[in-house]
Amino acid sequence: MISELRISHLGVIAEAAVELSPGLTVVTGETGAGKTMFVSALTLLMGRKVGSGVVRRGAEKAEVEGIFSEVSEAVRARIEEAGGSVDDEAIVTRTVAVKGRARATAGGRTVPISVLSEVSEELIALHGQSEQLGLRSPAQQRQLLDAAGGAELARVAADYSGAYEHWRETVERVARIKDSTAARRERILWLRGCLETIDNVRPVPGEDEALQALAAKLGAAAEITRAVGLAHDLIVGSEMDDAPAAVDGVHQAISMLSDVESSDTELTRIRETLNDAVLRLSDSAAELSSYLSGFDELGETSLEETEARRAELGTLAPYGQNVAEVLDFETRAAQELAELEAEDRDLDQLDAELVAAEEAMRTQATALTEIRTRTAERFSAAVSAELAALSMPKAQVRFELTDREPAPHGCDDVRLLFAPHDSSTGDDIGKIASGGELSRVMLAIEVVRAAGDRIPTYVFDEVDSGVGGRAAVEIGRRLAKLAEHAQVIVVTHLPQVAAWADTHVTIVKDDDAETVSSGVRELSEDERVVELSRMLAGMEESASAKAHAAELLDSARQVKAGAETLA
């Protein structure tokens, strides 16, 4: 639940901090005082999109901080995965700047705003005018029914979704194969020709690079052998030539230094270096000799043969720029050919697969329809019972399921029907429900859902819009009932609703000559009487209004304390 909310430069609210308690909290205030900004602050913490227009005039940025206590393991895990930390509380902030990007933090760490959206699903259920309008959408109505079905319906829906995807993919695959039989067989012939050409040449991995190096070597064989031979003879001498060898000269230098090195130790170091040089020269001469022997090992290999093989490999250029690419093409072509040949042989089998896939999908669709039907009956009855408690004793809601062509969500079209009284057969709720009726239906739905949901905080913005009198009293009663299972925050303009609050927060507007500023504070019991008087009659000091306000508060207390009926 939300234990504390801090707001800075958001709309008309300059600075505000309010501690929130369990149970029912109502938020009231004069028109234009900033009640909407209170909900906007929670909207920001939920990661929803907003514009820079929410920033208070003259400020550079607006900031909202929420402190949540008793968070679930799922919330804790998501925040820690994003790099934040959660102890007994989770701290979430959102900053919106006039210039620049919005920022969000969770658990003391900057996180993507999407993280707030994800964790808010476990923390807050927000219901305002937009959510009520969403109740008119067939897609939202279907999602409402599916959510009411809980984990069992979700499992059946997931099974259907998998069967539907398999059926759809099978339909597309069979259609693709049948529509392109000629093209497929032409492709088969082409692939076979490609593989035959490659197999006739039969390249070896790395062969092209090795042949390129060999061709360069053979092309310069005369120059290479002459240069290498001369280098070898210069180092160690030649039987055919009496020219001095480099090794012999170094040996003579070593001998001369050995005669005098006892007179200067520095000469010993130089002599040792020359010894190392002799060894290195001998090794190099051996390597040159081995290199020359390598030409003999080539045997009958000629430059012409090498270039001919390179030319043969060059005929495979359509399949790749080098041997590695050609071999990769060969692998992929062989795989594709096998698949195409299998498809060509198994057209009859594919038809059987299509029938089986459709039967499996239809079976799962039937199971989904059945559980939706059971859920619709149970959920509709519970919501209709709640409507009776909200001064709509004859009102009924029910879901109508009709067959449709297979779709990702099932083979059902779902409509939420509403009948305001028993003389009506009912119609789409979006067509016939008034704003006040829609508000009460939404509240009734949430009261029913709260019994099974684990959402810790419900926020209602103007849920009592369009109602008054006895209906308003009953809305307050049902909100108080909902608050037995969760923290409930309600922005209201009706004193009949506000009277049921466990905590009453007001938005106080301060007009000066230049700006409008609002603050947020919790009211004492005496202050609640004054605020309810203002809401009742617009006159805080009216004795009759105060008496009526006190009566509302006392009646609500009696009911919450266990009285059977509201006086």
XYZ file of C-alpha atoms in Angstrom:
567
model
C 0.000 0.000 0.000
C 0.986 3.657 -0.368
C 2.274 4.942 2.955
C 3.418 8.386 1.808
C 3.042 10.583 -1.243
C 5.144 13.667 -1.953
C 4.345 16.121 -4.742
C 6.468 18.999 -6.029
C 5.443 21.570 -8.666
C 2.708 19.446 -10.161
C -0.050 21.606 -11.632
C -1.424 23.941 -8.979
C 0.299 21.994 -6.185
C 3.581 23.663 -5.292
C 4.760 21.369 -2.507
C 2.782 18.731 -0.641
C 3.411 15.633 1.431
C 0.721 13.382 2.823
C 0.871 10.174 4.815
C -1.718 7.634 3.740
C -3.217 4.959 5.942
C -4.935 1.632 5.346
C -8.684 1.683 4.868
C -10.667 4.316 3.006
C -9.054 7.692 2.278
C -11.117 10.394 0.589
C -9.665 13.424 -1.162
C -11.851 16.508 -1.393
C -11.437 20.185 -2.188
C -12.952 23.107 -3.986
C -13.238 23.104 -7.741
C -9.873 24.032 -9.224
C -8.001 23.276 -6.013
C -6.096 20.389 -7.591
C -7.912 17.157 -6.754
C -7.111 15.956 -10.263
C -3.421 16.600 -9.618
C -3.585 14.152 -6.720
C -4.658 11.433 -9.146
C -2.164 12.708 -11.735
C 0.608 12.158 -9.186
C -0.374 8.514 -8.853
C -0.663 8.256 -12.642
C 2.954 9.423 -12.910
C 4.097 6.784 -10.429
C 2.324 4.164 -12.539
C 4.539 5.034 -15.509
C 1.773 6.400 -17.691
C 2.529 8.948 -20.372
C 2.108 12.632 -19.544
C 3.161 15.871 -21.178
C 5.328 18.638 -19.775
C 2.117 20.652 -19.322
C 1.690 19.102 -15.868
C 4.685 21.091 -14.603
C 3.672 24.064 -12.466
C 4.095 27.392 -14.214
C 7.461 28.948 -13.452
C 9.033 25.642 -12.358
C 11.581 23.646 -14.332
C 10.246 20.234 -13.377
C 7.539 18.388 -11.486
C 8.411 15.494 -9.201
C 6.361 12.838 -7.445
C 7.632 10.360 -4.876
C 5.676 7.423 -3.538
C 6.651 5.212 -0.628
C 5.053 1.767 -0.731
C 5.018 -0.571 2.238
C 4.403 -4.330 2.381
C 5.273 -4.828 -1.283
C 4.946 -8.248 -2.884
C 7.869 -10.470 -3.802
C 7.121 -9.839 -7.480
C 7.553 -6.079 -7.008
C 10.680 -6.569 -4.926
C 12.191 -8.881 -7.541
C 11.438 -6.540 -10.474
C 12.957 -3.511 -8.730
C 16.054 -5.459 -7.709
C 16.374 -6.812 -11.247
C 16.430 -3.192 -12.460
C 19.247 -2.421 -10.017
C 17.273 -0.898 -7.138
C 16.950 -2.101 -3.570
C 13.885 -2.774 -1.438
C 13.944 -3.198 2.327
C 10.731 -2.738 4.275
C 9.587 -0.091 1.784
C 9.844 0.532 -1.940
C 10.480 4.139 -2.963
C 9.445 5.152 -6.469
C 9.882 8.595 -8.067
C 8.959 10.185 -11.358
C 10.251 13.504 -12.681
C 8.809 15.422 -15.627
C 10.870 18.347 -16.932
C 9.733 21.261 -19.040
C 12.791 20.591 -21.184
C 14.429 17.214 -21.526
C 13.298 13.672 -20.859
C 11.217 12.363 -18.003
C 13.064 10.259 -15.437
C 12.058 7.493 -13.087
C 13.702 5.800 -10.135
C 12.803 2.680 -8.199
C 14.606 1.587 -5.068
C 17.102 4.431 -5.394
C 18.164 3.525 -8.932
C 17.299 5.245 -12.219
C 15.167 2.829 -14.217
C 13.237 2.832 -17.505
C 9.718 4.195 -17.098
C 8.469 0.796 -18.273
C 9.636 -0.614 -14.929
C 7.128 1.642 -13.145
C 4.404 0.402 -15.473
C 5.274 -3.206 -14.645
C 5.437 -2.861 -10.863
C 2.343 -0.626 -10.715
C 0.244 -3.550 -11.962
C 1.022 -5.199 -8.616
C 0.612 -2.016 -6.556
C -2.283 0.136 -7.797
C -5.589 -0.273 -9.615
C -6.626 3.171 -10.903
C -10.184 3.863 -12.020
C -11.263 7.169 -13.476
C -13.427 8.515 -16.236
C -11.201 6.934 -18.901
C -11.532 3.487 -17.286
C -15.313 3.893 -17.209
C -15.284 4.772 -20.897
C -13.126 1.716 -21.474
C -15.979 -0.377 -20.076
C -17.861 0.474 -23.277
C -15.212 -1.272 -25.416
C -15.939 -4.887 -26.466
C -12.248 -5.725 -26.111
C -12.217 -4.337 -22.550
C -15.398 -6.250 -21.758
C -13.814 -9.500 -22.908
C -10.670 -8.770 -20.893
C -12.842 -8.031 -17.842
C -14.562 -11.404 -18.173
C -11.277 -13.248 -18.685
C -9.713 -11.527 -15.676
C -12.682 -12.612 -13.576
C -11.967 -16.218 -14.539
C -8.645 -16.099 -12.719
C -5.807 -18.575 -13.173
C -8.018 -21.391 -14.491
C -9.396 -19.319 -17.353
C -5.946 -17.897 -18.070
C -4.585 -21.452 -18.428
C -7.378 -22.484 -20.789
C -6.920 -19.267 -22.793
C -3.191 -19.969 -23.075
C -3.909 -23.515 -24.308
C -6.296 -22.101 -26.909
C -3.782 -19.458 -27.953
C -1.141 -22.114 -28.596
C -3.589 -24.280 -30.568
C -4.783 -21.261 -32.538
C -1.253 -20.236 -33.488
C -0.412 -23.789 -34.584
C -3.585 -23.941 -36.701
C -2.944 -20.527 -38.266
C 0.651 -21.431 -39.105
C -0.500 -24.731 -40.605
C -3.110 -22.949 -42.729
C -0.496 -20.534 -44.037
C 2.038 -23.292 -44.686
C -0.412 -25.501 -46.590
C -1.689 -22.541 -48.619
C 1.866 -21.492 -49.425
C 2.788 -24.977 -50.545
C -0.311 -25.527 -52.665
C -0.233 -22.067 -54.231
C 3.377 -22.440 -55.293
C 3.621 -26.024 -56.493
C 5.118 -25.086 -59.878
C 7.481 -22.558 -58.372
C 8.476 -25.052 -55.693
C 9.326 -27.746 -58.226
C 11.321 -25.257 -60.282
C 13.167 -24.347 -57.121
C 13.860 -28.038 -56.469
C 15.430 -28.452 -59.932
C 17.552 -25.342 -59.453
C 18.782 -26.443 -56.043
C 19.633 -29.901 -57.360
C 21.673 -28.321 -60.183
C 23.523 -26.090 -57.737
C 24.395 -28.986 -55.453
C 25.506 -31.144 -58.403
C 27.790 -28.369 -59.690
C 29.353 -27.888 -56.269
C 29.769 -31.628 -55.767
C 31.520 -31.992 -59.150
C 34.100 -29.407 -58.092
C 34.069 -30.536 -54.462
C 35.888 -27.630 -52.786
C 37.772 -28.223 -49.575
C 37.629 -25.720 -46.715
C 40.496 -23.225 -47.067
C 41.487 -24.616 -50.458
C 41.122 -21.301 -52.281
C 43.455 -19.497 -49.897
C 46.013 -22.329 -50.029
C 45.968 -22.379 -53.858
C 46.385 -18.611 -54.025
C 49.494 -18.838 -51.835
C 50.827 -21.796 -53.843
C 50.319 -20.020 -57.162
C 52.239 -17.019 -55.903
C 55.035 -19.311 -54.713
C 55.271 -21.279 -57.963
C 55.080 -18.154 -60.078
C 58.191 -16.787 -58.418
C 59.982 -20.130 -57.932
C 63.173 -19.212 -59.834
C 63.648 -15.922 -58.062
C 62.813 -17.463 -54.674
C 65.212 -20.416 -54.974
C 68.064 -18.230 -56.237
C 67.621 -15.672 -53.438
C 67.202 -18.308 -50.728
C 70.225 -20.271 -51.993
C 72.464 -17.192 -52.041
C 71.291 -16.216 -48.578
C 72.079 -19.716 -47.318
C 75.574 -19.676 -48.884
C 76.356 -16.228 -47.498
C 75.598 -17.485 -44.012
C 77.343 -20.894 -43.984
C 79.305 -20.977 -47.238
C 79.112 -23.151 -50.353
C 81.069 -26.134 -51.647
C 81.033 -24.516 -55.089
C 82.380 -21.187 -53.976
C 85.327 -20.163 -51.752
C 83.685 -16.908 -50.730
C 83.885 -16.295 -46.975
C 80.827 -17.321 -44.943
C 79.217 -15.113 -42.333
C 79.387 -17.881 -39.723
C 83.099 -18.279 -40.264
C 83.693 -14.571 -39.839
C 81.768 -14.534 -36.583
C 83.692 -17.570 -35.350
C 86.964 -15.724 -36.041
C 85.692 -12.698 -34.122
C 84.792 -14.947 -31.175
C 88.261 -16.496 -31.209
C 89.954 -13.091 -31.181
C 87.846 -11.899 -28.271
C 88.467 -15.110 -26.305
C 92.195 -14.324 -26.343
C 91.771 -10.972 -24.640
C 88.518 -11.154 -22.667
C 90.372 -11.937 -19.449
C 91.638 -8.359 -19.517
C 88.138 -6.807 -19.620
C 84.914 -8.506 -18.507
C 82.915 -6.304 -20.899
C 84.504 -8.285 -23.773
C 83.117 -11.483 -22.265
C 79.575 -10.125 -22.598
C 80.227 -9.191 -26.226
C 81.734 -12.580 -26.975
C 78.691 -14.317 -25.484
C 76.448 -12.190 -27.684
C 78.439 -13.286 -30.740
C 78.057 -16.927 -29.639
C 74.292 -16.384 -29.613
C 74.522 -14.781 -33.050
C 76.326 -17.838 -34.424
C 73.547 -20.082 -33.121
C 70.863 -17.852 -34.631
C 72.687 -17.729 -37.986
C 72.991 -21.505 -37.997
C 69.269 -21.884 -37.242
C 68.379 -19.456 -40.024
C 70.613 -21.323 -42.468
C 68.847 -24.585 -41.531
C 65.459 -22.970 -42.103
C 66.567 -21.697 -45.536
C 67.775 -25.160 -46.433
C 64.479 -26.681 -45.324
C 62.596 -24.088 -47.347
C 64.562 -25.074 -50.484
C 63.772 -28.723 -49.795
C 60.091 -27.798 -49.761
C 60.207 -27.008 -53.462
C 61.422 -30.539 -54.120
C 58.453 -31.895 -52.107
C 56.048 -30.177 -54.530
C 57.003 -32.907 -56.949
C 55.186 -32.663 -60.224
C 52.929 -29.799 -59.053
C 53.006 -27.082 -61.644
C 51.799 -23.528 -61.814
C 49.490 -24.485 -64.695
C 47.774 -27.185 -62.645
C 47.397 -24.846 -59.706
C 45.835 -22.106 -61.819
C 43.537 -24.638 -63.469
C 42.194 -25.723 -60.051
C 41.709 -22.093 -59.065
C 39.751 -21.529 -62.256
C 37.609 -24.571 -61.433
C 36.832 -23.143 -58.008
C 36.039 -19.846 -59.719
C 33.074 -21.481 -61.491
C 31.392 -21.650 -58.067
C 31.367 -17.844 -57.723
C 27.534 -17.681 -58.152
C 27.247 -19.482 -54.815
C 29.729 -17.469 -52.795
C 32.717 -15.149 -52.924
C 35.006 -17.787 -51.436
C 35.037 -21.495 -50.595
C 33.677 -20.904 -47.092
C 30.594 -19.112 -48.477
C 30.117 -21.786 -51.159
C 30.145 -24.540 -48.548
C 27.708 -22.581 -46.377
C 25.403 -22.181 -49.380
C 25.677 -25.925 -50.023
C 24.558 -26.717 -46.480
C 21.589 -24.342 -46.623
C 20.608 -25.460 -50.128
C 20.659 -29.131 -49.104
C 18.426 -28.364 -46.105
C 15.959 -26.375 -48.206
C 15.925 -29.072 -50.882
C 15.130 -31.742 -48.285
C 12.243 -29.641 -46.927
C 10.848 -28.907 -50.391
C 11.085 -32.543 -51.483
C 9.368 -33.614 -48.263
C 6.596 -31.067 -48.822
C 6.241 -32.209 -52.404
C 5.792 -35.819 -51.272
C 3.514 -35.019 -48.335
C 0.723 -32.807 -49.719
C -1.861 -35.362 -48.616
C -0.245 -35.550 -45.206
C -0.357 -31.766 -44.948
C -4.110 -31.823 -45.495
C -4.394 -34.286 -42.635
C -2.239 -32.042 -40.452
C -4.500 -29.101 -41.244
C -7.612 -31.032 -40.240
C -5.950 -32.165 -37.006
C -4.769 -28.643 -36.183
C -8.245 -27.220 -36.715
C -9.850 -29.922 -34.582
C -7.384 -29.244 -31.762
C -8.047 -25.505 -32.022
C -11.832 -26.010 -32.011
C -11.578 -28.285 -28.982
C -9.621 -25.661 -27.049
C -12.039 -22.953 -28.228
C -14.974 -24.969 -26.863
C -13.214 -25.356 -23.520
C -12.567 -21.614 -23.430
C -16.201 -20.827 -24.254
C -17.399 -23.171 -21.518
C -15.260 -21.632 -18.787
C -16.143 -18.137 -19.995
C -19.831 -19.037 -19.793
C -19.484 -20.328 -16.214
C -17.422 -17.297 -15.237
C -19.933 -14.934 -16.848
C -22.831 -16.415 -14.876
C -21.001 -16.283 -11.561
C -19.456 -12.854 -12.069
C -22.632 -11.263 -13.443
C -24.665 -12.525 -10.489
C -22.138 -11.129 -8.011
C -21.972 -7.720 -9.735
C -25.767 -7.517 -10.006
C -26.001 -8.237 -6.261
C -23.581 -5.389 -5.604
C -25.679 -3.078 -7.798
C -28.672 -3.863 -5.611
C -26.653 -2.645 -2.642
C -25.871 0.530 -4.604
C -29.557 1.565 -4.816
C -30.074 -0.195 -8.147
C -32.155 -3.164 -6.920
C -33.601 -4.022 -10.317
C -30.450 -3.520 -12.366
C -28.779 -6.498 -13.969
C -25.550 -7.012 -15.876
C -24.789 -10.083 -17.917
C -22.301 -11.195 -20.513
C -23.500 -12.363 -23.895
C -21.238 -14.762 -25.795
C -21.811 -15.299 -29.509
C -19.931 -17.439 -31.997
C -17.382 -15.861 -34.290
C -14.634 -16.938 -36.627
C -11.445 -18.077 -34.850
C -9.367 -15.178 -33.541
C -6.358 -14.896 -31.220
C -8.684 -14.416 -28.224
C -11.056 -17.271 -29.029
C -14.181 -18.069 -31.019
C -16.407 -15.824 -28.883
C -17.596 -12.278 -29.260
C -18.210 -10.960 -25.744
C -20.666 -8.178 -24.936
C -21.473 -6.759 -21.518
C -25.216 -6.104 -21.382
C -26.919 -3.846 -18.861
C -30.564 -3.619 -17.854
C -31.305 -0.737 -15.455
C -34.659 -2.242 -14.375
C -36.604 -5.456 -14.764
C -38.760 -4.094 -17.577
C -35.694 -3.842 -19.823
C -34.206 -6.782 -21.702
C -30.837 -5.073 -21.643
C -28.440 -3.817 -24.279
C -24.782 -2.892 -24.656
C -23.747 -1.106 -21.492
C -22.051 1.585 -23.537
C -25.314 2.423 -25.263
C -27.810 2.664 -22.411
C -25.923 3.237 -19.147
C -25.790 6.810 -17.881
C -22.644 8.242 -16.336
C -23.934 7.582 -12.824
C -24.978 4.040 -13.691
C -21.626 3.387 -15.329
C -19.863 4.631 -12.194
C -21.818 2.268 -9.989
C -21.304 -0.693 -12.320
C -17.553 -0.032 -12.251
C -17.576 0.171 -8.455
C -19.638 -3.007 -8.169
C -17.160 -4.791 -10.438
C -14.226 -3.688 -8.312
C -15.878 -4.747 -5.071
C -16.434 -8.228 -6.523
C -12.931 -8.452 -7.980
C -11.285 -7.245 -4.777
C -12.377 -10.374 -2.959
C -10.032 -12.441 -5.125
C -7.447 -9.899 -6.263
C -4.271 -9.045 -4.400
C -3.989 -5.428 -5.519
C -3.104 -3.534 -2.319
C -4.382 -0.082 -3.408
C -7.451 1.009 -5.365
C -7.759 4.590 -6.563
C -11.103 5.989 -7.752
C -11.345 9.368 -9.430
C -14.886 10.782 -9.384
C -16.412 7.285 -9.178
C -19.547 8.977 -7.808
C -19.939 11.221 -10.857
C -23.575 11.619 -11.854
C -25.099 10.261 -8.635
C -26.402 11.744 -5.421
C -28.766 11.178 -2.519
C -29.249 7.631 -1.322
C -27.161 6.221 -4.187
C -24.224 8.352 -3.048
C -24.568 6.985 0.489
C -24.506 3.435 -0.840
C -21.430 4.178 -2.933
C -19.701 5.315 0.228
C -20.795 2.158 2.009
C -19.465 -0.105 -0.751
C -16.171 1.797 -0.900
C -15.862 1.246 2.829
C -16.537 -2.457 2.253
C -13.839 -2.581 -0.423
C -11.492 -0.880 2.027
C -11.831 -3.880 4.335
C -9.663 -5.835 1.860
C -7.394 -3.113 0.486
C -6.304 0.490 0.750
C -8.861 2.621 -1.112
C -8.261 6.240 -2.170
C -11.237 8.145 -3.566
C -11.366 11.617 -5.081
C -14.930 12.760 -4.492
C -17.187 15.797 -4.480
C -20.002 14.141 -2.539
C -20.255 14.505 1.247
C -22.284 11.266 1.425
C -19.181 9.429 0.158
C -16.636 11.440 2.140
C -18.447 10.666 5.386
C -17.339 7.015 5.142
C -13.646 7.806 5.134
C -11.204 6.479 7.691
C -8.869 9.285 6.621
C -10.018 12.567 5.064
C -7.518 14.571 3.009
C -8.346 17.926 1.512
C -6.721 19.984 -1.217
C -6.567 23.564 -0.003
C -6.362 26.320 -2.619
C -4.590 29.598 -1.928
C -5.231 32.396 -4.422
C -2.952 35.403 -4.309
C -2.579 38.290 -6.691
C -0.352 36.419 -9.132
C -0.628 32.649 -8.742
C -2.857 29.843 -7.539
C -1.262 27.391 -5.124
C -2.680 24.314 -3.431
C -1.606 22.230 -0.497
C -2.618 18.813 0.819
C -3.409 18.050 4.447
C -5.271 15.545 6.567
C -8.350 16.824 8.426
C -9.177 16.389 12.087
C -12.661 15.271 13.107
C -13.818 18.868 13.685
C -12.343 19.933 10.369
C -14.175 17.092 8.639
C -17.474 18.505 9.848
C -16.558 21.888 8.384
C -15.432 20.353 5.058
C -18.593 18.246 4.747
C -20.639 21.389 5.516
C -18.929 23.131 2.624
C -19.598 20.190 0.354
C -23.257 20.021 1.442
C -24.239 23.653 1.258
C -21.194 25.647 0.253
C -21.340 27.304 3.708
C -18.743 26.075 6.185
C -20.266 27.972 9.116
C -23.909 27.042 8.526
C -25.274 25.449 11.702
C -27.761 23.320 9.810
C -25.103 22.207 7.346
C -22.796 21.290 10.225
C -25.579 19.338 11.901
C -26.236 17.441 8.695
C -22.527 16.809 8.251
C -22.189 15.501 11.789
C -25.195 13.254 11.218
C -23.612 11.815 8.061
C -20.371 11.103 9.914
C -22.159 9.539 12.873
C -24.330 7.339 10.656
C -21.303 6.056 8.759
C -19.471 5.334 12.022
C -22.387 3.335 13.365
C -22.597 1.185 10.263
C -18.844 0.550 10.223
C -19.004 -0.254 13.922
C -21.566 -2.972 13.244
C -25.000 -1.291 12.979
C -27.254 -3.215 10.606
C -28.790 -0.323 8.678
C -27.956 3.230 7.880
C -30.140 5.656 9.846
